[in-house]
Coordinates of C-alpha atoms in Angstrom, one line a residue:
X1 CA -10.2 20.0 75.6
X2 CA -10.5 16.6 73.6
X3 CA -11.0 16.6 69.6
X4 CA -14.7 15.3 70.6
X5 CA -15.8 18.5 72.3
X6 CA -13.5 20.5 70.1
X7 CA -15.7 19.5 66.8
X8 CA -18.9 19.3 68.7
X9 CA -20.0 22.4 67.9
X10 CA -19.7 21.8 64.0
X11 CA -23.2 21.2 63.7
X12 CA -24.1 24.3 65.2
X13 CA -21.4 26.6 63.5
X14 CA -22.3 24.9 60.2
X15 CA -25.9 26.1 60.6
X16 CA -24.6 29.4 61.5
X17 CA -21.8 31.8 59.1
X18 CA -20.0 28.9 58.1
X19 CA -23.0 26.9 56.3
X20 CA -22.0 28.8 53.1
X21 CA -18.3 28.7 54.0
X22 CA -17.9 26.8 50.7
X23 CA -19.6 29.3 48.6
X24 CA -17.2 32.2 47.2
X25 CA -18.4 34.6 44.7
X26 CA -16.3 34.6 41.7
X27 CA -16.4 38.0 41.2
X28 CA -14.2 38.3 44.7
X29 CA -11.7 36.3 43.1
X30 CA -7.9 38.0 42.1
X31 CA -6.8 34.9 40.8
X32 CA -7.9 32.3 38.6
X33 CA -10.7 30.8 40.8
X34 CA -11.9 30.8 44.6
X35 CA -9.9 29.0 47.2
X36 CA -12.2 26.6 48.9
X37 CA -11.6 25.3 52.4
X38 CA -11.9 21.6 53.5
X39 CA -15.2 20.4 54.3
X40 CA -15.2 21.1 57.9
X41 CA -12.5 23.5 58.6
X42 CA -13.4 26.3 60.5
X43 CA -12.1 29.8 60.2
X44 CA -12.1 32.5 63.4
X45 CA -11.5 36.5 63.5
X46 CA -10.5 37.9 66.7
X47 CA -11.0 41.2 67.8
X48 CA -8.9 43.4 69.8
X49 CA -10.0 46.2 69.7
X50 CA -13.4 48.4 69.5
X51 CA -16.7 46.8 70.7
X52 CA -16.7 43.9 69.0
X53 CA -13.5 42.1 71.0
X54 CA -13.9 38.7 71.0
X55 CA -14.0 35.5 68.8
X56 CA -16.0 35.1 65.5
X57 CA -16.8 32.7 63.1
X58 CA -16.1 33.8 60.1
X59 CA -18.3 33.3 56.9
X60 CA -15.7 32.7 54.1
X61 CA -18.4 34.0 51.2
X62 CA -18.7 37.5 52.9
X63 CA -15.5 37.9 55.5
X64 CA -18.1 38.6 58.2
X65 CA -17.8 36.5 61.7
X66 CA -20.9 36.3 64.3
X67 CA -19.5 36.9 68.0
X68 CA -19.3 33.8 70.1
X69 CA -17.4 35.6 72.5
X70 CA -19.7 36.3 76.0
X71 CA -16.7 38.5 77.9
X72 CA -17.2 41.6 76.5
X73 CA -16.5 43.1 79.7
X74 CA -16.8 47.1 79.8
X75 CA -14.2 47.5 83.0
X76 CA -11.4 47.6 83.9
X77 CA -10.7 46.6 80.0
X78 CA -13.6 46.3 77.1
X79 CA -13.2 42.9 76.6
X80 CA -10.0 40.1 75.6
X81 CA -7.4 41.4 72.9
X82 CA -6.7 38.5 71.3
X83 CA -3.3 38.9 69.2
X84 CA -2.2 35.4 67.9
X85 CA -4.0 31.4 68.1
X86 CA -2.8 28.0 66.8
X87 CA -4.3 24.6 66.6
X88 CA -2.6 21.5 67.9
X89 CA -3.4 19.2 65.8
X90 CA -1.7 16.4 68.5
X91 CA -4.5 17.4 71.1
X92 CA -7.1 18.8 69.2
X93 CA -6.8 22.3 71.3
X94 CA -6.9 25.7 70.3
X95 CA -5.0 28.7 71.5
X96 CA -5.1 32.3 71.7
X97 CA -2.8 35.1 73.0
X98 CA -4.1 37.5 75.3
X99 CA -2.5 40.9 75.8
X100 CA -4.8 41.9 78.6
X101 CA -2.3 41.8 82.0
X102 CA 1.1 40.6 80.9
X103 CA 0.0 38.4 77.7
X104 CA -1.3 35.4 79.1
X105 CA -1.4 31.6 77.1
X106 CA -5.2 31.1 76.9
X107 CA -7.2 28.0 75.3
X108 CA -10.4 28.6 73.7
X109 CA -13.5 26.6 73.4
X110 CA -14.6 27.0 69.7
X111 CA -18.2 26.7 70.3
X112 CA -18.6 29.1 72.8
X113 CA -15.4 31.9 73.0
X114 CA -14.7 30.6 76.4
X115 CA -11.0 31.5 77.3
X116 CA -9.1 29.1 80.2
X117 CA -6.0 30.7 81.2
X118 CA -2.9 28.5 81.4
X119 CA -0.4 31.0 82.4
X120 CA 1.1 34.2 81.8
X121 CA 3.5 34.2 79.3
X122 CA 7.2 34.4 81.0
X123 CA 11.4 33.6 81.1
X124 CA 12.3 31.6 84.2
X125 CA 11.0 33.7 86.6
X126 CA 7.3 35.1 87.2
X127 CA 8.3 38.6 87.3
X128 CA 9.6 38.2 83.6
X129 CA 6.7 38.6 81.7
X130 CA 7.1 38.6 77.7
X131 CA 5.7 40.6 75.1
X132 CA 4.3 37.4 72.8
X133 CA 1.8 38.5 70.1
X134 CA 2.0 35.2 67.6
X135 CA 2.4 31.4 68.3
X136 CA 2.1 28.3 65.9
X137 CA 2.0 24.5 66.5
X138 CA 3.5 22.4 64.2
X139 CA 1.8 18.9 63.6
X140 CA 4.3 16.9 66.1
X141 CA 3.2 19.5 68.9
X142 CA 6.3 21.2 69.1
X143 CA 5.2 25.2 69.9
X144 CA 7.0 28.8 69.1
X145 CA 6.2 32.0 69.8
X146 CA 7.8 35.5 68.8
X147 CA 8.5 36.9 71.8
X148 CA 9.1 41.4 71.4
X149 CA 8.2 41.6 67.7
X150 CA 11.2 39.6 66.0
X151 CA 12.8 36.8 68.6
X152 CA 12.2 32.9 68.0
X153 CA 11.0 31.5 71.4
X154 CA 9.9 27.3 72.2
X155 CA 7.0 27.6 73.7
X156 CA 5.8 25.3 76.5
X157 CA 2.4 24.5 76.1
X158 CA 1.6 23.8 79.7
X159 CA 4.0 26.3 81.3
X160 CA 3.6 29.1 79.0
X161 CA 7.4 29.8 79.4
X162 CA 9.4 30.5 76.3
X163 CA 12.7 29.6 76.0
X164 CA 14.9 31.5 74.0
X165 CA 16.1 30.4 70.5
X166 CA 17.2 33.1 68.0
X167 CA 16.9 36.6 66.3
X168 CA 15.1 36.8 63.1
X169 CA 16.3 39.7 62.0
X170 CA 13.2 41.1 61.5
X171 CA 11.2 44.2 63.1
X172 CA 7.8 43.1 63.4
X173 CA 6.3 39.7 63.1
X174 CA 2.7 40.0 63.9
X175 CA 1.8 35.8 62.4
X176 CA 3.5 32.7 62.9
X177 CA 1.7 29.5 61.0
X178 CA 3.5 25.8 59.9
X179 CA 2.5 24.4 56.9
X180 CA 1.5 20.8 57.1
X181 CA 2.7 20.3 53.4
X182 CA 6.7 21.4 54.1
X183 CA 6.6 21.1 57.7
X184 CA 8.0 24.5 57.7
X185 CA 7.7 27.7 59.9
X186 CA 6.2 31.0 58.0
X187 CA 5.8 34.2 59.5
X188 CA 4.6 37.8 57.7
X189 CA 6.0 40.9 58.9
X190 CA 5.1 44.7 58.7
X191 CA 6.5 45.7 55.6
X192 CA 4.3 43.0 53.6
X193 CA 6.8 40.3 53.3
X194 CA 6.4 36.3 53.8
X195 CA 9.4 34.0 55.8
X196 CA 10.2 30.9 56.3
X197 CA 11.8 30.5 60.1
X198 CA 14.7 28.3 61.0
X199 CA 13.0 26.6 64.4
X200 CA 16.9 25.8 65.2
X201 CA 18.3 29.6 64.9
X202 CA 15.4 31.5 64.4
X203 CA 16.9 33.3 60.5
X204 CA 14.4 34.2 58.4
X205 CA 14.3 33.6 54.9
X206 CA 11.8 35.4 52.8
X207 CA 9.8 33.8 50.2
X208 CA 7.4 36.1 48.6
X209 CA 5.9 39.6 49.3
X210 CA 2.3 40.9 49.3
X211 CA 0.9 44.0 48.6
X212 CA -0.3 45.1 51.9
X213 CA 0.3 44.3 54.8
X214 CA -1.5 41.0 56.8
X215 CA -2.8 41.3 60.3
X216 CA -3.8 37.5 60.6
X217 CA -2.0 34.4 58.9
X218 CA -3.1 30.9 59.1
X219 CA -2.4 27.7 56.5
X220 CA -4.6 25.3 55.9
X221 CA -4.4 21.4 55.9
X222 CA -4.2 21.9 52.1
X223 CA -1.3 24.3 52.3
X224 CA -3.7 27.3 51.4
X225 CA -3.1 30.4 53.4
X226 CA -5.9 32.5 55.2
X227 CA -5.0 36.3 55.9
X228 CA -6.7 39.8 56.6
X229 CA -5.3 42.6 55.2
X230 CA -4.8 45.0 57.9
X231 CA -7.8 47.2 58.5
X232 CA -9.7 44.7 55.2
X233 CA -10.7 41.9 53.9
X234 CA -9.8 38.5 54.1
X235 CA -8.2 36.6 51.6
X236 CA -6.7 33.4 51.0
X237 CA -3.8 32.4 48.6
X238 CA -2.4 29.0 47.2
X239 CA 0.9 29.8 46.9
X240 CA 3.0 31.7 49.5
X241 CA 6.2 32.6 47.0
X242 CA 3.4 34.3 44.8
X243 CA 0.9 35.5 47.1
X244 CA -0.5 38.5 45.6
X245 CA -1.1 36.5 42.0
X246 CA -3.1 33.3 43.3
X247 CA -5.0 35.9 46.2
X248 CA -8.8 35.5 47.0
X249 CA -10.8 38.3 48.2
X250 CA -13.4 36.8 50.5
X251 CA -14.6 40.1 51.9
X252 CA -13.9 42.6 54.6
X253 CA -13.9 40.7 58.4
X254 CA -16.1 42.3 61.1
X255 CA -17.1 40.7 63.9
X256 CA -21.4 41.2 64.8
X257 CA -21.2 43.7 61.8
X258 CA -18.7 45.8 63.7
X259 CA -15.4 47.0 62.4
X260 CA -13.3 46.3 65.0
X261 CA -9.2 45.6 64.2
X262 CA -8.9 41.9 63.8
X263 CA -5.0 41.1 64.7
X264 CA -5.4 37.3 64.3
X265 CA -7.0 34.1 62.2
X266 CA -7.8 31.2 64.0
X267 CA -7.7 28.4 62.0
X268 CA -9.3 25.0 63.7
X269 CA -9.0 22.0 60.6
X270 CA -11.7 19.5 60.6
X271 CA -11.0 16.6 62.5
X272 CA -10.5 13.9 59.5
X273 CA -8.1 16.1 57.9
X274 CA -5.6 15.9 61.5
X275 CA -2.6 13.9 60.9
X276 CA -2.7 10.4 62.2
X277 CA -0.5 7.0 62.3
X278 CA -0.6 4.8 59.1
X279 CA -2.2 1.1 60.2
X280 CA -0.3 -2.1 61.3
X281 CA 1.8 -3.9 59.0
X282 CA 2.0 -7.7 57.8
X283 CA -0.8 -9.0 60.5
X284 CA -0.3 -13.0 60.0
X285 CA -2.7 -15.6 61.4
X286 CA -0.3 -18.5 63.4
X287 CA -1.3 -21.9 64.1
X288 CA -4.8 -22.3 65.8
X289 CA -6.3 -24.2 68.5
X290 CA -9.9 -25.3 69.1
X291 CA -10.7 -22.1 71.0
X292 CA -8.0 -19.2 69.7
X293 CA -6.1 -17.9 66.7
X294 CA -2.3 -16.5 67.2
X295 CA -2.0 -13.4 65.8
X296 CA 1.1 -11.0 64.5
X297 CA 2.1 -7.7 63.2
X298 CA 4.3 -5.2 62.6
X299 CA 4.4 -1.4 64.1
X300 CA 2.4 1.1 61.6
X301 CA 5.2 2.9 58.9
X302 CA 4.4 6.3 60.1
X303 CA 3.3 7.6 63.4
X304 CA 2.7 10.7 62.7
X305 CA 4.9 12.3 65.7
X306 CA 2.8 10.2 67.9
X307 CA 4.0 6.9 70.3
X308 CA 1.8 3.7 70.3
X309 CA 0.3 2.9 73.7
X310 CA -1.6 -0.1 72.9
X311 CA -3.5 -2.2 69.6
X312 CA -6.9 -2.7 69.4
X313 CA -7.9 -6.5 67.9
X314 CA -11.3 -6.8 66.3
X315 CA -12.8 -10.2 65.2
X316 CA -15.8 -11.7 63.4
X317 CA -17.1 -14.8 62.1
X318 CA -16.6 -14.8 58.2
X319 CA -19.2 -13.1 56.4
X320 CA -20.8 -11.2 59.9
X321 CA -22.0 -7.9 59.8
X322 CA -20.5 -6.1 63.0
X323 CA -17.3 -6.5 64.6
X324 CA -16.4 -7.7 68.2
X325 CA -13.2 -6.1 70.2
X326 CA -11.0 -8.7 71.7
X327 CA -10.0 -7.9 75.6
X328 CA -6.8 -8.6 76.1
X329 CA -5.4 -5.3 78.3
X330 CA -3.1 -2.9 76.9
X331 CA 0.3 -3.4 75.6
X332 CA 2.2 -2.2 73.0
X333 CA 3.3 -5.7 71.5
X334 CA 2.7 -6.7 68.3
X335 CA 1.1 -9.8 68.9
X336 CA -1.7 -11.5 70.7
X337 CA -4.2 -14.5 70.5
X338 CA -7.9 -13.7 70.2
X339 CA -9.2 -16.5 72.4
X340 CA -13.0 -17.8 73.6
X341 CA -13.8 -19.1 70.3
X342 CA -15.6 -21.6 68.4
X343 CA -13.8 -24.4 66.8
X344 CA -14.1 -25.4 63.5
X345 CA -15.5 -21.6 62.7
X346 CA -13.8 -19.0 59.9
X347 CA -12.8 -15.8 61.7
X348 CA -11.7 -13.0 60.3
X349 CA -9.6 -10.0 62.4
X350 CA -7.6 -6.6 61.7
X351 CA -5.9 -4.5 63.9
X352 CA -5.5 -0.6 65.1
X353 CA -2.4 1.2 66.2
X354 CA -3.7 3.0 69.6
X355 CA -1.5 6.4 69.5
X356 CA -0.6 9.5 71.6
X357 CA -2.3 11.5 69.0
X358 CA -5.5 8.9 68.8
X359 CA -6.2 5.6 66.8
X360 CA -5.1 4.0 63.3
X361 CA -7.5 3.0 60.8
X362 CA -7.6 -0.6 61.4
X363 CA -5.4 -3.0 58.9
X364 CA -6.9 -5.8 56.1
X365 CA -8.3 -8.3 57.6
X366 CA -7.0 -11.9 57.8
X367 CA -9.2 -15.0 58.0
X368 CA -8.0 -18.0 60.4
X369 CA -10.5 -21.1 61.1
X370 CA -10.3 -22.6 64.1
X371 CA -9.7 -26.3 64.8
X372 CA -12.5 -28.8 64.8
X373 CA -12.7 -30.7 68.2
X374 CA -11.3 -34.3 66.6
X375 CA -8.2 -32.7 65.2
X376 CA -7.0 -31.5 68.6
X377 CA -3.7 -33.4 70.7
X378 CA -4.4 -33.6 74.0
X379 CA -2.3 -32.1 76.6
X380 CA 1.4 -33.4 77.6
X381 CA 0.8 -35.5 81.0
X382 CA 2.8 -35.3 84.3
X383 CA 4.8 -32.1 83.8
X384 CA 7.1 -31.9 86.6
X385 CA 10.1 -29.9 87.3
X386 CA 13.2 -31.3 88.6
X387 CA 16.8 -30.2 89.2
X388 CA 17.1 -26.6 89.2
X389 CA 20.5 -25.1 89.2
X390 CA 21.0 -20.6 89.5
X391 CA 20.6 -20.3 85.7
X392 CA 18.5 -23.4 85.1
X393 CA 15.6 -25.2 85.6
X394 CA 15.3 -29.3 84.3
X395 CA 11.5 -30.0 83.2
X396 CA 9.7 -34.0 82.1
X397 CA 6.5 -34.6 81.0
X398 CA 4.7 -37.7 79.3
X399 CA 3.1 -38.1 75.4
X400 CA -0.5 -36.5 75.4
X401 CA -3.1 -39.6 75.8
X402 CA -4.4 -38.8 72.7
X403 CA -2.9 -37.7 69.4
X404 CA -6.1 -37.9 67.1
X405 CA -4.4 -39.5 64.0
X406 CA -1.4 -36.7 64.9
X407 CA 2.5 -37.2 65.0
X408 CA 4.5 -35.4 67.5
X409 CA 7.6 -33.1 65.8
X410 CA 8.2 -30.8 68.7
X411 CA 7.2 -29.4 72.5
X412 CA 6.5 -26.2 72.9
X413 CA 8.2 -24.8 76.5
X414 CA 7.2 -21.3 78.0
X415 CA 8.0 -19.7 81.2
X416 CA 7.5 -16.4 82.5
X417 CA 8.7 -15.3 86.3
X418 CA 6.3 -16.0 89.0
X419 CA 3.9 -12.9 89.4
X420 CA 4.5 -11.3 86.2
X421 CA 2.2 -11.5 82.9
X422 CA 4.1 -12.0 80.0
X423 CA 5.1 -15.5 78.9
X424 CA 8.1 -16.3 77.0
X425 CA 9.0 -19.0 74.7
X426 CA 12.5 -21.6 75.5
X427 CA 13.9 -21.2 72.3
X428 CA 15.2 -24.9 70.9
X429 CA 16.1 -27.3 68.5
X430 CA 12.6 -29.2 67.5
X431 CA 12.8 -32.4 69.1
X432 CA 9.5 -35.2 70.1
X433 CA 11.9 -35.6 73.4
X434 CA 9.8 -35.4 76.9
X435 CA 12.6 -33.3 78.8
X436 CA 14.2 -29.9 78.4
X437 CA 16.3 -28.0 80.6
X438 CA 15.7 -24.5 80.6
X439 CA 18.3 -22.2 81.1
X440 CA 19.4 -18.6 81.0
X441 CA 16.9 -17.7 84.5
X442 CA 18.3 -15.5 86.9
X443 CA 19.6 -17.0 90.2
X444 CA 17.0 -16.8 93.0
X445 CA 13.9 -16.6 91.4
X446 CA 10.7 -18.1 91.2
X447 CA 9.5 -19.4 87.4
X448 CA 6.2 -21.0 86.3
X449 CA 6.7 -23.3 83.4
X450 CA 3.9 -25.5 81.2
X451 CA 4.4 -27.3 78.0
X452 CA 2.0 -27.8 74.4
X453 CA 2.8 -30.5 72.0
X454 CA 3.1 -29.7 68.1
X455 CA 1.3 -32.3 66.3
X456 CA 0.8 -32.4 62.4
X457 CA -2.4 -31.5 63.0
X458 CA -1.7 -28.5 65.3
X459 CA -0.9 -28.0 68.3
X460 CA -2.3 -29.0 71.8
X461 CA -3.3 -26.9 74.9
X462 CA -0.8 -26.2 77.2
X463 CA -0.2 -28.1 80.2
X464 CA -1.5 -26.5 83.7
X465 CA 1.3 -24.5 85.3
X466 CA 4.6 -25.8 87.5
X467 CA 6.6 -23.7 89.8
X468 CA 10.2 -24.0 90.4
X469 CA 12.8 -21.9 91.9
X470 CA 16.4 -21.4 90.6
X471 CA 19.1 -21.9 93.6
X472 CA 20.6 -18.4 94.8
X473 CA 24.4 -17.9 94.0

């Protein structure tokens, strides 16, 4: 499940409970105003128990949730007992825990209440089933679960296996959420309290206390917690060390107007509120051509917990309305030259980090103009390679015929092994001389070279491409 079909029901939901989902009364209120979600969260009861098992949308004005559930099987068990869920905000997938045979790691489609199994829960052997009854996702992916009421498990997301981390020291912890503002664990056990959890040992440390006890726990983007009272009504609280003074009574949860026992929140944030990498840095335009502009940048500053698998370049003519992608393959280096373009013409361009946890907003835009046609060199003439020793290849070549009112100052050399993509650039000391040996190749191997001069008024085309092989050792 992608974040596109995960959100794709929002239309639908929003014209369902959670069109007044930004509407609190004020007279629900225990604090000093109403806790409002983000425009476009979405906020789920399940049921597991009583004949309204399944998952509902909850309207946040009045605590109740319409059924989207469509299992409400009557045999061999009514229906799913849904006990915990996260979000994984690095996939944009939702997931429940389902205590019907052996407590199995289920995802959920939000529009609909479909379950997928993805395993039974279990400890390095099938047979070993676990009693898991909460999970949570922090924003990097990373999963626990509280396996028997108070032990600290990892939990593989694709697997379901837990792997074993600490004791909590705690009897019963029926919630596990991360905050996205601290990055930290919480959990709330029987006896009314709130914890942070050590994801290295599993110690619990609590931080504030509420008056009765929560069956479901979630926390919002915004750092906001969402909870049911056990057997009442949902609330919401801004602070977690003093829950009971900033709490929200949004109204007892019932799913289809039925009071079944609601053991978990599902909490599904809206899509622009997900974490995601900042842009590229420092994009520079280099020296153009008639046709092409060089282009450079650095990685984005923060990732987000995600790995960059490619940029995206996007280029326009000064002043155009719409924006054209540049094809250049994917690759994860910071630099590439937009070509297939019109000389003497102002571009502009920016760039997008393309991420393991989806794209960048693209960077500021840099403008470059191309070269007019009588201010290009020609191309160096006669490249040739000559000697070639194991480590080194000799290469000649004669002036361009034309310099268009230019004066030489360097060549440019690059070479790349025979078959492969990427070229690479001889590094040198500047010099107008029509020779260079180029050295540090690997014995034995086939290299294509080709030459550009650099001009005072730019630089030329390069030179069609010369083989050569190195001698073996």
């Amino acid at each position: 499940m992608n974040l596109k079909r995960l959100f794709a029901f929002a239309a639908t939901i929003a014209s369902m409970a959670l069109s007044s989902a930004l509407v609190i009364p004020p007279a629900e209120a225990n604090g000093t105003g109403p806790s409002l979600p983000t425009a476009g969260d979405h906020l789920f009861a399940m049921a597991s128990s009583g004949e309204g098992k399944g998952l509902g949308s909850i309207d946040v004005s009045t605590g109740a949730a319409l059924g989207l559930a469509t299992n409400r099987i009557l045999t061999p068990y009514p229906g799913d007992s849904l006990t915990g869920a996260a979000f994984n905000p690095t996939t944009g997938t939702a997931y429940v825990i389902n205590e019907i045979s052996n407590h199995k790691l289920q995802s959920v489609n939000s529009s609909t209440g479909a379950l997928t199994t993805i395993a039974k829960m279990w400890l390095g052997a099938p047979s070993a089933y676990k009693y898991v009854r909460s999970i949570a996702i922090s924003d990097s992916g990373a999963a626990y679960a509280i396996v028997d009421n108070h032990f600290l498990y990892s939990l593989n997301l694709v697997t379901a296996e837990v792997t074993f981390i600490g004791d909590t020291g705690r009897t019963d912890l029926p919630s596990l959420a991360f905050n996205p503002i601290d990055d930290l664990l919480y959990a709330v056990d029987g006896t009314n309290g709130v914890f942070t959890i050590n994801t290295a040992t599993g110690s619990a440390t609590q931080v504030g206390e509420n008056s009765a006890s929560m069956c479901g726990f979630q926390i919002d983007r915004a750092g906001v917690a969402w909870y049911k009272v056990c057997g009442g009504d949902l609330f919401s609280s801004t602070n977690l060390t003093t829950i009971d003074a900033t709490a929200h009574d949004h109204g007892p949860v019932t799913i289809d107007g039925l009071s079944s026992s609601i053991w978990a929140i599902l909490y599904v944030p809206a899509a622009s509120s997900l974490p995601h990498p900042s842009v590229p840095r420092a994009l520079a335009a280099g020296t153009s051509t008639t046709t092409g502009v060089p282009l450079s940048w650095t990685a984005p500053l923060d990732l987000a917990g995600g790995t960059v698998t490619d940029y995206r370049i996007q280029y326009r003519v000064t002043g155009a309305a719409s924006w054209s992608t540049f094809s250049d393959g994917v690759s994860t280096t910071a630099a590439a030259t937009v070509t297939g373009l019109t000389a003497a013409t102002s571009y502009q361009f920016h760039v997008s980090a393309v991420t393991t946890i989806g794209n960048s907003e693209y960077s500021s835009a840099v403008t470059k103009s191309t070269l007019a046609l009588s201010k290009i060199t020609s191309v160096p003439r006669n490249l040739a390679a000559g000697v070639a020793t194991t480590s080194s290849v000799a290469l000649a070549w004669t002036v361009p015929a034309s310099l268009n009112g230019g004066v030489i100052t360097d060549y440019v050399v690059q070479y790349r092994k025979t078959g492969t993509s990427k070229w690479l650039t001889f590094s040198h000391t500047a010099s107008a001389t029509r020779a260079r040996k180029v050295a540090g190749l690997t014995a034995g191997k086939s290299y294509q070279f080709k030459v550009a001069a650099r001009t005072t008024s730019g630089n030329s085309p390069y030179t069609g491409v010369v083989s050569k092989t190195t001698k073996s050792r």
